[in-house]
mmCIF file of N, CA and C in Angstrom:
data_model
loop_
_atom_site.group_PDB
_atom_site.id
_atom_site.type_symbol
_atom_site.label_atom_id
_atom_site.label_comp_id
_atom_site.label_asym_id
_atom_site.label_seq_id
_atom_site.Cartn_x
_atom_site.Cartn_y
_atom_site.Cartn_z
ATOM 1 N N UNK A 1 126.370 108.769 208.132
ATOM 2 C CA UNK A 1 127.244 108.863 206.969
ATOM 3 C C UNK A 1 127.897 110.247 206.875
ATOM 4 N N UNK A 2 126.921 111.696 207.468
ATOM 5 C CA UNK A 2 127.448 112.586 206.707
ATOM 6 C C UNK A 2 128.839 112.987 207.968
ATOM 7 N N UNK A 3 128.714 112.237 209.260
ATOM 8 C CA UNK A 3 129.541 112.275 210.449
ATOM 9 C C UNK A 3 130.985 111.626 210.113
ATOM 10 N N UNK A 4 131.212 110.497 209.283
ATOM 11 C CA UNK A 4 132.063 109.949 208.654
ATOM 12 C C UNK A 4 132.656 110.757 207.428
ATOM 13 N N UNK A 5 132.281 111.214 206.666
ATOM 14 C CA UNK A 5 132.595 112.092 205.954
ATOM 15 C C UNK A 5 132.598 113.499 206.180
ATOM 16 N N UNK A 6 132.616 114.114 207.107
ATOM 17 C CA UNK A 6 132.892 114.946 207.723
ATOM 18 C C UNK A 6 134.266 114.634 208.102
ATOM 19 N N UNK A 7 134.359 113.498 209.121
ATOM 20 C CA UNK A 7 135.964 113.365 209.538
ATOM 21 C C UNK A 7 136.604 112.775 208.367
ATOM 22 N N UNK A 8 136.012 112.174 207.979
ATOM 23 C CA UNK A 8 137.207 111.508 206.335
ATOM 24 C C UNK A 8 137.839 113.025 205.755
ATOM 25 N N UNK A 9 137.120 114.054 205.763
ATOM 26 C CA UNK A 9 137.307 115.536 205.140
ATOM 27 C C UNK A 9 138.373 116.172 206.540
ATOM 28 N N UNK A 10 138.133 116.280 207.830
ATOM 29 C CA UNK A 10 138.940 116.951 208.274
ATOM 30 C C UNK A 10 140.412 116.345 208.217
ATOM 31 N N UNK A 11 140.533 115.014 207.896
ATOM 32 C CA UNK A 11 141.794 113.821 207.992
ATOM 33 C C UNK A 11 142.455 114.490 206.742
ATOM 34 N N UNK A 12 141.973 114.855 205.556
ATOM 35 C CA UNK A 12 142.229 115.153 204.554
ATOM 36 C C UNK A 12 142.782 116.436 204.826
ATOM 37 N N UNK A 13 141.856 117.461 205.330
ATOM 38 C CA UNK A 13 142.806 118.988 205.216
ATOM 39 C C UNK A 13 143.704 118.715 206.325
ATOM 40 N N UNK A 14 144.266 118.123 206.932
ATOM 41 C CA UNK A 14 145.379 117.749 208.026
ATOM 42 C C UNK A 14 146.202 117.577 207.036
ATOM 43 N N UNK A 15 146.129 116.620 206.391
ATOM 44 C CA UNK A 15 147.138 116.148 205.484
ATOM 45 C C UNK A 15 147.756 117.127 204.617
ATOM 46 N N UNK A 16 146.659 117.713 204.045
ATOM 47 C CA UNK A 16 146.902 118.817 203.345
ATOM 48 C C UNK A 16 148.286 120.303 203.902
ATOM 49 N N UNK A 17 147.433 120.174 205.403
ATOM 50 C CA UNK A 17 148.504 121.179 205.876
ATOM 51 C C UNK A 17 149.825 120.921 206.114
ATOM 52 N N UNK A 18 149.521 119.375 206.660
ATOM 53 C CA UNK A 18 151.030 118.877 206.694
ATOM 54 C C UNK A 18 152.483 119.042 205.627
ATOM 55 N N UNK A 19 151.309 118.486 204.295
ATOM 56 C CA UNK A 19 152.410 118.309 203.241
ATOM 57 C C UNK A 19 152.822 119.728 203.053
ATOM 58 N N UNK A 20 151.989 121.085 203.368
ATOM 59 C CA UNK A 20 151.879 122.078 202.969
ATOM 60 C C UNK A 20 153.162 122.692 203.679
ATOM 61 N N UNK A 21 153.015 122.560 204.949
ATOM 62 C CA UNK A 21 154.381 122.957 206.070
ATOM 63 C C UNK A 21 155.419 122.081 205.638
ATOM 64 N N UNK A 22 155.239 120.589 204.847
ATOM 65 C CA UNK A 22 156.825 120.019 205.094
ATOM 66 C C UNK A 22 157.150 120.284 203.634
ATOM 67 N N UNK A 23 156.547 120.312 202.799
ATOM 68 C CA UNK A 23 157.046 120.366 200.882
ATOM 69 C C UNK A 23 158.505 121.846 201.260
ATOM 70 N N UNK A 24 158.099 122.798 201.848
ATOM 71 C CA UNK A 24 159.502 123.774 201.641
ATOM 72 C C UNK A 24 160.637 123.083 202.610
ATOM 73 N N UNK A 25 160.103 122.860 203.371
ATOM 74 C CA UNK A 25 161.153 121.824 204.715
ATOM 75 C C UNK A 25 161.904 121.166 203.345
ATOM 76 N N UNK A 26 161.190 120.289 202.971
ATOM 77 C CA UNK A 26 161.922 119.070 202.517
ATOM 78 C C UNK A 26 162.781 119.792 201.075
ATOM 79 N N UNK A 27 162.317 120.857 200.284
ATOM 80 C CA UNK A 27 162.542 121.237 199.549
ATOM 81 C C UNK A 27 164.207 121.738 199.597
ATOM 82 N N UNK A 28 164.154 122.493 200.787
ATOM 83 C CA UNK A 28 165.522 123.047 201.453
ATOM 84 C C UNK A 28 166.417 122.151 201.534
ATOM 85 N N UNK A 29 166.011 121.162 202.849
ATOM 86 C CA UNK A 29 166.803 119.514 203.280
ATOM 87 C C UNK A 29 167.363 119.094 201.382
ATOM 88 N N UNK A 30 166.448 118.757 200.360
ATOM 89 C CA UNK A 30 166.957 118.441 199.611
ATOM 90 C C UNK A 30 167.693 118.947 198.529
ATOM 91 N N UNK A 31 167.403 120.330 198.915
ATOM 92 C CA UNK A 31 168.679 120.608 198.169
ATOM 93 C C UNK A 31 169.899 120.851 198.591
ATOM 94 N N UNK A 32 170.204 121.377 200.023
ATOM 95 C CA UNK A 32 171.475 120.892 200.496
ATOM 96 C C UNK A 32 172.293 119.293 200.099
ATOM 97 N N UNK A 33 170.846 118.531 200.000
ATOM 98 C CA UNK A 33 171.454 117.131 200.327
ATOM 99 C C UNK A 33 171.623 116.664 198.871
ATOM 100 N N UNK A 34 171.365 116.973 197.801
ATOM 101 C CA UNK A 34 170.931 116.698 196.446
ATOM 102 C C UNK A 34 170.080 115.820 195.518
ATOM 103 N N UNK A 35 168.993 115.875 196.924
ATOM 104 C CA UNK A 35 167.862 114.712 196.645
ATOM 105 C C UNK A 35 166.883 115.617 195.380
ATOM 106 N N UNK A 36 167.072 114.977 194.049
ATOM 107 C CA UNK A 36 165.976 115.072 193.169
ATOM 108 C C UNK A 36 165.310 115.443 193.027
ATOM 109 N N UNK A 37 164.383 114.305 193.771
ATOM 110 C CA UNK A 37 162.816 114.166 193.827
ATOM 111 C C UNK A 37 162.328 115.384 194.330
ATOM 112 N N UNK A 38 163.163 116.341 195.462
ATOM 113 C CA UNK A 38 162.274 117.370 196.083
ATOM 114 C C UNK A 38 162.634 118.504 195.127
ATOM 115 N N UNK A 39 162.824 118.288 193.259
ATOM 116 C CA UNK A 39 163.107 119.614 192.923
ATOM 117 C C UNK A 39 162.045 119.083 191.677
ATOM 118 N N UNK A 40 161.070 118.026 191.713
ATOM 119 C CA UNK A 40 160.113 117.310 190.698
ATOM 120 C C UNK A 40 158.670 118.762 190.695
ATOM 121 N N UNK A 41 159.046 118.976 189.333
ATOM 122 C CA UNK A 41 158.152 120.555 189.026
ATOM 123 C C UNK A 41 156.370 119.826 189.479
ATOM 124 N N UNK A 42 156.241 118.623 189.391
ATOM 125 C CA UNK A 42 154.736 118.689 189.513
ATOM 126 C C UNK A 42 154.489 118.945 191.022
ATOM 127 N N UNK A 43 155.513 118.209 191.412
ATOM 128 C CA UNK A 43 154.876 118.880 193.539
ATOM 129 C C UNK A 43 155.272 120.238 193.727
ATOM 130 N N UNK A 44 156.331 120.886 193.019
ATOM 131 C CA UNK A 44 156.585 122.128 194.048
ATOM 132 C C UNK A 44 155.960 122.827 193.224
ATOM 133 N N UNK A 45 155.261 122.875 191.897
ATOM 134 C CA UNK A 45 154.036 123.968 191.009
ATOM 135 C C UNK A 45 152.726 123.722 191.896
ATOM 136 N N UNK A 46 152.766 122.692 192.383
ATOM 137 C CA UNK A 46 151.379 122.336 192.748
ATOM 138 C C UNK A 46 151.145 122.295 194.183
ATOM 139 N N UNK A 47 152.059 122.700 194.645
ATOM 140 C CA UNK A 47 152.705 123.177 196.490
ATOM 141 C C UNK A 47 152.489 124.340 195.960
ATOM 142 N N UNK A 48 153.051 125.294 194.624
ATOM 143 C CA UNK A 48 153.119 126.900 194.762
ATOM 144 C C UNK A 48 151.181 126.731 194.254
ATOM 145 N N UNK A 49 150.789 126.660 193.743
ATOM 146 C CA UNK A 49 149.240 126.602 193.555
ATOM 147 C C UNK A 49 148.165 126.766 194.829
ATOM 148 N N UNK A 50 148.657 125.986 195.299
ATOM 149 C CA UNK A 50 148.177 125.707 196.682
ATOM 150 C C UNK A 50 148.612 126.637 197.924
ATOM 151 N N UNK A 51 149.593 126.941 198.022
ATOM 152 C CA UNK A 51 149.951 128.209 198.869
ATOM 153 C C UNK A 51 149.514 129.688 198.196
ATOM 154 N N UNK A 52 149.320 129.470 197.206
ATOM 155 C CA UNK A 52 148.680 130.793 196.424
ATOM 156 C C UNK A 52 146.921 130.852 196.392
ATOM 157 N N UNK A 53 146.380 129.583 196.405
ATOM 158 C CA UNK A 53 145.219 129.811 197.224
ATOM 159 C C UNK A 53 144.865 130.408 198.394
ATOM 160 N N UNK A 54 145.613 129.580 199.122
ATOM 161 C CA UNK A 54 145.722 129.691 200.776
ATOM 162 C C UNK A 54 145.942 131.329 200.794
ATOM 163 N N UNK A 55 146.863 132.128 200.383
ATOM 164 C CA UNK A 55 147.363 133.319 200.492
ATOM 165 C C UNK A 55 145.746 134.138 199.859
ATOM 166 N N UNK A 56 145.517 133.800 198.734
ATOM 167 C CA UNK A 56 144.161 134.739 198.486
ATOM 168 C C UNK A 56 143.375 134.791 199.184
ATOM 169 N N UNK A 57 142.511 133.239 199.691
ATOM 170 C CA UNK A 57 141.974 133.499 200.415
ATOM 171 C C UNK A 57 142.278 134.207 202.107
ATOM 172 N N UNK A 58 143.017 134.372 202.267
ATOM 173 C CA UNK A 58 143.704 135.122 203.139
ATOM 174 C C UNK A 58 143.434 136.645 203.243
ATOM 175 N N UNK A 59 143.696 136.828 201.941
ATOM 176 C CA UNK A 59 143.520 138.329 201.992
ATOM 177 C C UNK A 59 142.429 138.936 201.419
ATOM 178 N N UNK A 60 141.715 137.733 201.304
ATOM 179 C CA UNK A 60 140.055 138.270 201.068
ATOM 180 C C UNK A 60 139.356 138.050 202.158
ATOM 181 N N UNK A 61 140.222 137.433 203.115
ATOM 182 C CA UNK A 61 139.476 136.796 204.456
ATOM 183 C C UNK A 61 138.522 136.126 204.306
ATOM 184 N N UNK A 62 138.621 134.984 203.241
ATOM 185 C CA UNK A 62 137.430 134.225 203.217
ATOM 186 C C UNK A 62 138.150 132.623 204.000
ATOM 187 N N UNK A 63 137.250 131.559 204.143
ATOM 188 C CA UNK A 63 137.843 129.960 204.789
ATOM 189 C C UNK A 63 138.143 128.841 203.454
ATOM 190 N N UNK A 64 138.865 128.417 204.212
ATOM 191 C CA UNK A 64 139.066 127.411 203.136
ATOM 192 C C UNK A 64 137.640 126.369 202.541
ATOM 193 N N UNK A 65 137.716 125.892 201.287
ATOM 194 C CA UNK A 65 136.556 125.487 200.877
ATOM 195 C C UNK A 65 136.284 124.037 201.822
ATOM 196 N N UNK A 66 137.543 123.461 202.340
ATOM 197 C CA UNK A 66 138.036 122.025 203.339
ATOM 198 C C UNK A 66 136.939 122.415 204.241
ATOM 199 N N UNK A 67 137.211 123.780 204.849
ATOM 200 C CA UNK A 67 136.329 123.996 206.373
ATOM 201 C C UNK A 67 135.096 124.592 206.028
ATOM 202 N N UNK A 68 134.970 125.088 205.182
ATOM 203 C CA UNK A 68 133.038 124.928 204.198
ATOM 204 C C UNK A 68 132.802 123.836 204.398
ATOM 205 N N UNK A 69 133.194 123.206 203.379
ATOM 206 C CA UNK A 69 132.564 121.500 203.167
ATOM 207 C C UNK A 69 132.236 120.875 204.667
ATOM 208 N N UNK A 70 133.488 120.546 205.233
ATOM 209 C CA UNK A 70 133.309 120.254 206.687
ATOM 210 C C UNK A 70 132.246 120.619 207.784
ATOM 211 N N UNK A 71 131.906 122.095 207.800
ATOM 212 C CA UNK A 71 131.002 122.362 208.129
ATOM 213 C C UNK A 71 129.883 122.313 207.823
ATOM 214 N N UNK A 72 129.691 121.908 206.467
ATOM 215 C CA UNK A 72 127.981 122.012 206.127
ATOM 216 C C UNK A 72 127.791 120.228 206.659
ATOM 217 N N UNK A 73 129.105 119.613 206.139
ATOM 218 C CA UNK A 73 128.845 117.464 206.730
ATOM 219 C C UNK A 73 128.513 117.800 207.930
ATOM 220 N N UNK A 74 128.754 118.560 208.955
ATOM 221 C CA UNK A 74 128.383 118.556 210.491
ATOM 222 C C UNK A 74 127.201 118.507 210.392
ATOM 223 N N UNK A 75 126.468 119.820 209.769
ATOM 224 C CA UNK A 75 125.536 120.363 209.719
ATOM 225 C C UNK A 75 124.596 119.730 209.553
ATOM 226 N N UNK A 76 124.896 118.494 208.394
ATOM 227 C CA UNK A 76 124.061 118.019 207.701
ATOM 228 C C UNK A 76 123.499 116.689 208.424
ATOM 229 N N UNK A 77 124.324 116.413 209.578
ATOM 230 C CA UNK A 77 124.474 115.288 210.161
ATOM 231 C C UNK A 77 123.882 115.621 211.578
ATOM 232 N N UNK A 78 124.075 116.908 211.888
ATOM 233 C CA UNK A 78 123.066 117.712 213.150
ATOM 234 C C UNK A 78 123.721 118.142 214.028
ATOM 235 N N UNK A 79 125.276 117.904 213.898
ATOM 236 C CA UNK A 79 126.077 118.370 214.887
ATOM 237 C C UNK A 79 126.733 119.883 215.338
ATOM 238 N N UNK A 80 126.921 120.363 216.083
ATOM 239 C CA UNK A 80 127.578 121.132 216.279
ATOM 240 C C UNK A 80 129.226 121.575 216.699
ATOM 241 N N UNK A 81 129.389 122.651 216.830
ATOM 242 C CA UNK A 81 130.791 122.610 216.857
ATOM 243 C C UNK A 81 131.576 121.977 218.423
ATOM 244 N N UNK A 82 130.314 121.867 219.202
ATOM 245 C CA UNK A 82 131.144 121.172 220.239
ATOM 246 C C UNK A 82 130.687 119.484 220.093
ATOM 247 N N UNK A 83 129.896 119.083 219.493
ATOM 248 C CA UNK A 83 128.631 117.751 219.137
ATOM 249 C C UNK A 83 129.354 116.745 217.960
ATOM 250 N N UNK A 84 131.306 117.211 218.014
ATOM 251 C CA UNK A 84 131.589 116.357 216.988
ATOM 252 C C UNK A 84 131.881 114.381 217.556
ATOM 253 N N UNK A 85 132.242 113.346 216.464
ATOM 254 C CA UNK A 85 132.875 112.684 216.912
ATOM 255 C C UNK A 85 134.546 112.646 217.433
ATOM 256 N N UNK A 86 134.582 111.465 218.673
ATOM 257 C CA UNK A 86 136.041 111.407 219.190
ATOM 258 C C UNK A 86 137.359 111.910 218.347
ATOM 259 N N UNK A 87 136.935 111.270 217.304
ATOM 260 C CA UNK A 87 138.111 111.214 215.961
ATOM 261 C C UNK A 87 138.007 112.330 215.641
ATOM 262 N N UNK A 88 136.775 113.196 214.823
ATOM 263 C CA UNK A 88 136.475 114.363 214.385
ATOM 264 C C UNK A 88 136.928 115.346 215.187
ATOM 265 N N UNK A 89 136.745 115.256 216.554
ATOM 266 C CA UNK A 89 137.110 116.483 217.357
ATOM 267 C C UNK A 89 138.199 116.293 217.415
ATOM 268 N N UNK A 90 139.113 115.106 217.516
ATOM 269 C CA UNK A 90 140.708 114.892 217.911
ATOM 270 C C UNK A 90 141.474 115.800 216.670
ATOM 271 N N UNK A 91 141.157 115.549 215.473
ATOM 272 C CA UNK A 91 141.766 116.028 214.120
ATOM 273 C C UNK A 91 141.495 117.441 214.296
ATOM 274 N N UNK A 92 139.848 118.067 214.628
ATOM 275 C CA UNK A 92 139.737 118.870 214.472
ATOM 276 C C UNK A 92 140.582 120.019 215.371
ATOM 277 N N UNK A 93 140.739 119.496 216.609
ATOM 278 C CA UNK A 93 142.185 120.343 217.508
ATOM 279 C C UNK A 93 143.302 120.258 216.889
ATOM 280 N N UNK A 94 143.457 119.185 216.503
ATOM 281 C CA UNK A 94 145.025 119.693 215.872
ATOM 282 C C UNK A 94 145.103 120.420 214.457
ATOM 283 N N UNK A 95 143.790 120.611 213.722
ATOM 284 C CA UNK A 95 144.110 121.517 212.388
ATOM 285 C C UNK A 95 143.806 123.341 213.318
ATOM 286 N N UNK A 96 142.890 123.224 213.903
ATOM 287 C CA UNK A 96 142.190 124.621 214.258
ATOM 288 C C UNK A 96 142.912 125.240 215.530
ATOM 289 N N UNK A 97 143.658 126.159 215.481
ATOM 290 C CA UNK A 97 143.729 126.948 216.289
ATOM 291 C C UNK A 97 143.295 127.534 216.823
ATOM 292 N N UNK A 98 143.007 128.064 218.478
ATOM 293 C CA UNK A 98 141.968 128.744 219.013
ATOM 294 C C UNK A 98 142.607 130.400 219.266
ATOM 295 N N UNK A 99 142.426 130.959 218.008
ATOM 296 C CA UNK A 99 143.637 132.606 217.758
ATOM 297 C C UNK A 99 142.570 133.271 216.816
ATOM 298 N N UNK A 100 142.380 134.148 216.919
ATOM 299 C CA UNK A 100 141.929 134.868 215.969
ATOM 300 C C UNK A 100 142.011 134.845 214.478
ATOM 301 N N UNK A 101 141.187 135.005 213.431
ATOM 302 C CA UNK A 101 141.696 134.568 211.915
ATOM 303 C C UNK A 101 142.309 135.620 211.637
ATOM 304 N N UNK A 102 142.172 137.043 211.768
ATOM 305 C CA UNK A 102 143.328 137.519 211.437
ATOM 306 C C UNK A 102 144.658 137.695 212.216
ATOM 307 N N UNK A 103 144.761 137.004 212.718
ATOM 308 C CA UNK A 103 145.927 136.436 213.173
ATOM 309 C C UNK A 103 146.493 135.011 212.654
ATOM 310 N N UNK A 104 145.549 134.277 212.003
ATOM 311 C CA UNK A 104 145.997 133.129 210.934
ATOM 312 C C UNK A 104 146.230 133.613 209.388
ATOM 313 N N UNK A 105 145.508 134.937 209.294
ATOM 314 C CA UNK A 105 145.857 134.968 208.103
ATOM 315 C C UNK A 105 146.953 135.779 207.745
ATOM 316 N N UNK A 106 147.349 136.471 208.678
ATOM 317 C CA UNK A 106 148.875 137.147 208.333
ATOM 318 C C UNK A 106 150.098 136.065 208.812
ATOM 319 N N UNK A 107 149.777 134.913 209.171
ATOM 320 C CA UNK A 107 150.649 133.901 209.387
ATOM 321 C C UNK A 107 150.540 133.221 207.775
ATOM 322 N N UNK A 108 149.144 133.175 207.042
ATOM 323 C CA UNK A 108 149.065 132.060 205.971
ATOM 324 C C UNK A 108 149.888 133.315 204.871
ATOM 325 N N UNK A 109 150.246 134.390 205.312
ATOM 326 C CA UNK A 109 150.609 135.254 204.119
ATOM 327 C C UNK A 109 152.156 135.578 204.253
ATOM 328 N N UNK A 110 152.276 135.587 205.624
ATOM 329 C CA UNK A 110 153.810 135.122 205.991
ATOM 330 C C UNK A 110 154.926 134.240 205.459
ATOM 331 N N UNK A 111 153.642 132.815 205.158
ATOM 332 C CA UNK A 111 154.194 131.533 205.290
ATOM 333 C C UNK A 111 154.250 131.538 203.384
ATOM 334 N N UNK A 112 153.169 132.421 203.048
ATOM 335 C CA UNK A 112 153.097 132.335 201.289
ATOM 336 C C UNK A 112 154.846 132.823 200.985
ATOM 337 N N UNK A 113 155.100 134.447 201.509
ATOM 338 C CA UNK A 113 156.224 135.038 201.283
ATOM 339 C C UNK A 113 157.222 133.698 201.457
ATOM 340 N N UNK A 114 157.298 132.859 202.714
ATOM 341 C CA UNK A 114 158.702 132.370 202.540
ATOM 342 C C UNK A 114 158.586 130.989 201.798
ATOM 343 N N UNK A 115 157.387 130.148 201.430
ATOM 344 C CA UNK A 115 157.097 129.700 200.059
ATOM 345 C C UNK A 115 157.302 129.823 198.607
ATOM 346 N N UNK A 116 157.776 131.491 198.573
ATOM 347 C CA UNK A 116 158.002 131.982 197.682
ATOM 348 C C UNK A 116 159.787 132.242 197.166
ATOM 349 N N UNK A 117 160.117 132.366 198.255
ATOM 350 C CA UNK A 117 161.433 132.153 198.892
ATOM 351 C C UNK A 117 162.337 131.021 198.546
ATOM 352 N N UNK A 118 161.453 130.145 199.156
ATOM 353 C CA UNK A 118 162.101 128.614 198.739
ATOM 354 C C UNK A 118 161.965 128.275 197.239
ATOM 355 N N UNK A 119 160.725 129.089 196.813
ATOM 356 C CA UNK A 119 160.769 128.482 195.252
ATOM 357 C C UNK A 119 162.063 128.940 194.243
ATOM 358 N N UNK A 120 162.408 129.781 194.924
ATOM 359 C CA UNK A 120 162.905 130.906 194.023
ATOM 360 C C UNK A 120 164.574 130.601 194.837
ATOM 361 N N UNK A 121 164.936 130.108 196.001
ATOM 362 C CA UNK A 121 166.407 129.611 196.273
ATOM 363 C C UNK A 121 166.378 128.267 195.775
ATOM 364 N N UNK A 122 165.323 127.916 196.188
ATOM 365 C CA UNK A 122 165.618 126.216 195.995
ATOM 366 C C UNK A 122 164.628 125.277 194.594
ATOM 367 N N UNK A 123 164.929 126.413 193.567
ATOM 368 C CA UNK A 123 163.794 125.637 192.503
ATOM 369 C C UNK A 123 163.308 124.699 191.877
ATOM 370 N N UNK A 124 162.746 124.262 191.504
ATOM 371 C CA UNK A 124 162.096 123.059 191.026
ATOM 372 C C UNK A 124 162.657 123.214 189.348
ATOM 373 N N UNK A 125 163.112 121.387 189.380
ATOM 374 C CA UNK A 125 163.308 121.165 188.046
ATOM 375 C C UNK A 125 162.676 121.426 187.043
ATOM 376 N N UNK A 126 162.728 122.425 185.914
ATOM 377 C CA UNK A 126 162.027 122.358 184.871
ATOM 378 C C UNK A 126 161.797 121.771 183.756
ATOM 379 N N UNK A 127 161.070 121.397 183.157
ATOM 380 C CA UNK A 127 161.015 119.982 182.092
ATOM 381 C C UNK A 127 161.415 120.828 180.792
ATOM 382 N N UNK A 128 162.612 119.918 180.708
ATOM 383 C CA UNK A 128 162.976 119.937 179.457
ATOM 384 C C UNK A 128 162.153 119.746 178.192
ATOM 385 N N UNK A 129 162.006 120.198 177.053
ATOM 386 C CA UNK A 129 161.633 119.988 175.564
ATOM 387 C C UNK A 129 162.223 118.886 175.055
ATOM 388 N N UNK A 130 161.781 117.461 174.663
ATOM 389 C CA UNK A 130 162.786 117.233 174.087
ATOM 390 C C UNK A 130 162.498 117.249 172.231
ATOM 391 N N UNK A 131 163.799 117.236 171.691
ATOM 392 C CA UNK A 131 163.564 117.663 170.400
ATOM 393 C C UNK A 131 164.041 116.599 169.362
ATOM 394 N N UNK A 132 163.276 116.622 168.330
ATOM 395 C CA UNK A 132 163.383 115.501 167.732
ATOM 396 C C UNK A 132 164.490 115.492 166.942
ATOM 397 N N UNK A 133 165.291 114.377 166.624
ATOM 398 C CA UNK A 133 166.548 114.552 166.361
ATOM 399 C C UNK A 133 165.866 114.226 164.928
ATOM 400 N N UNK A 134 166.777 115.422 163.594
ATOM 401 C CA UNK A 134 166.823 115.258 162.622
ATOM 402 C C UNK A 134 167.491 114.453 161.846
ATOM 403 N N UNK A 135 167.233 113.347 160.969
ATOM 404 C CA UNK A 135 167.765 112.192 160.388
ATOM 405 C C UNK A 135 168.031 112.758 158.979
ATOM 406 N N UNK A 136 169.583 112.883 158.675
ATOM 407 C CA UNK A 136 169.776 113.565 157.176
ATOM 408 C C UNK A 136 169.850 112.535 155.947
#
């Protein structure tokens, strides 16, 4: 069980990174193009939330809580870092780079700056108030 949930968890921070690399992609694409949806304040507050994690922990040089968790399900299950499953190890190459972390983390602080960038060229809709119309 804890081998399955281990990879159910690395499938998850994949995803995570994905949306993480494409939310400014798409953010850009849509605002050239004048697609909406990519200016909807709950994904790109919650894209900037999330890259503002990523960035702290960065510069505290600590891991993400994804690759905690992940590692203790190995752990817990008896495996090691070469002792994963097919699936587990397949995901796990494509999230983990074999580079030094501080060399990932001046990339995750890189990537915060031009996150920051996009928020601030390409911003997210802000929600209007609406106000109650007075009946005389």
């Amino acid at each position: 069980m804890y081998v399955f949930l281990a990879d159910l968890l690395v499938a998850l921070h994949l995803a995570v990174v994905v949306l993480v690399v494409a939310i400014p992609i798409l953010a850009v694409i849509g605002r050239l193009r004048g697609w909406s949806w990519t200016r909807n304040p709950w994904v790109r507050f919650g894209h900037l939330a999330v890259i503002a994690y990523i960035v702290i922990n960065a510069a505290q040089g600590e891991y993400c809580f994804l690759t905690l968790w992940e590692n203790d399900l190995r752990q817990a299950a008896g495996q090691t870092a070469d002792e994963v499953s097919f699936i587990g190890g397949l995901l796990h190459d494509l999230l983990f780079l074999d580079v030094p972390q501080s060399t990932l983390d001046r990339y995750y602080l890189g990537f915060g700056v031009v996150v920051l960038l996009v928020t601030i060229l390409a911003p997210p809709r802000l929600p209007l108030r609406r106000r109650d119309k007075q009946v005389a």
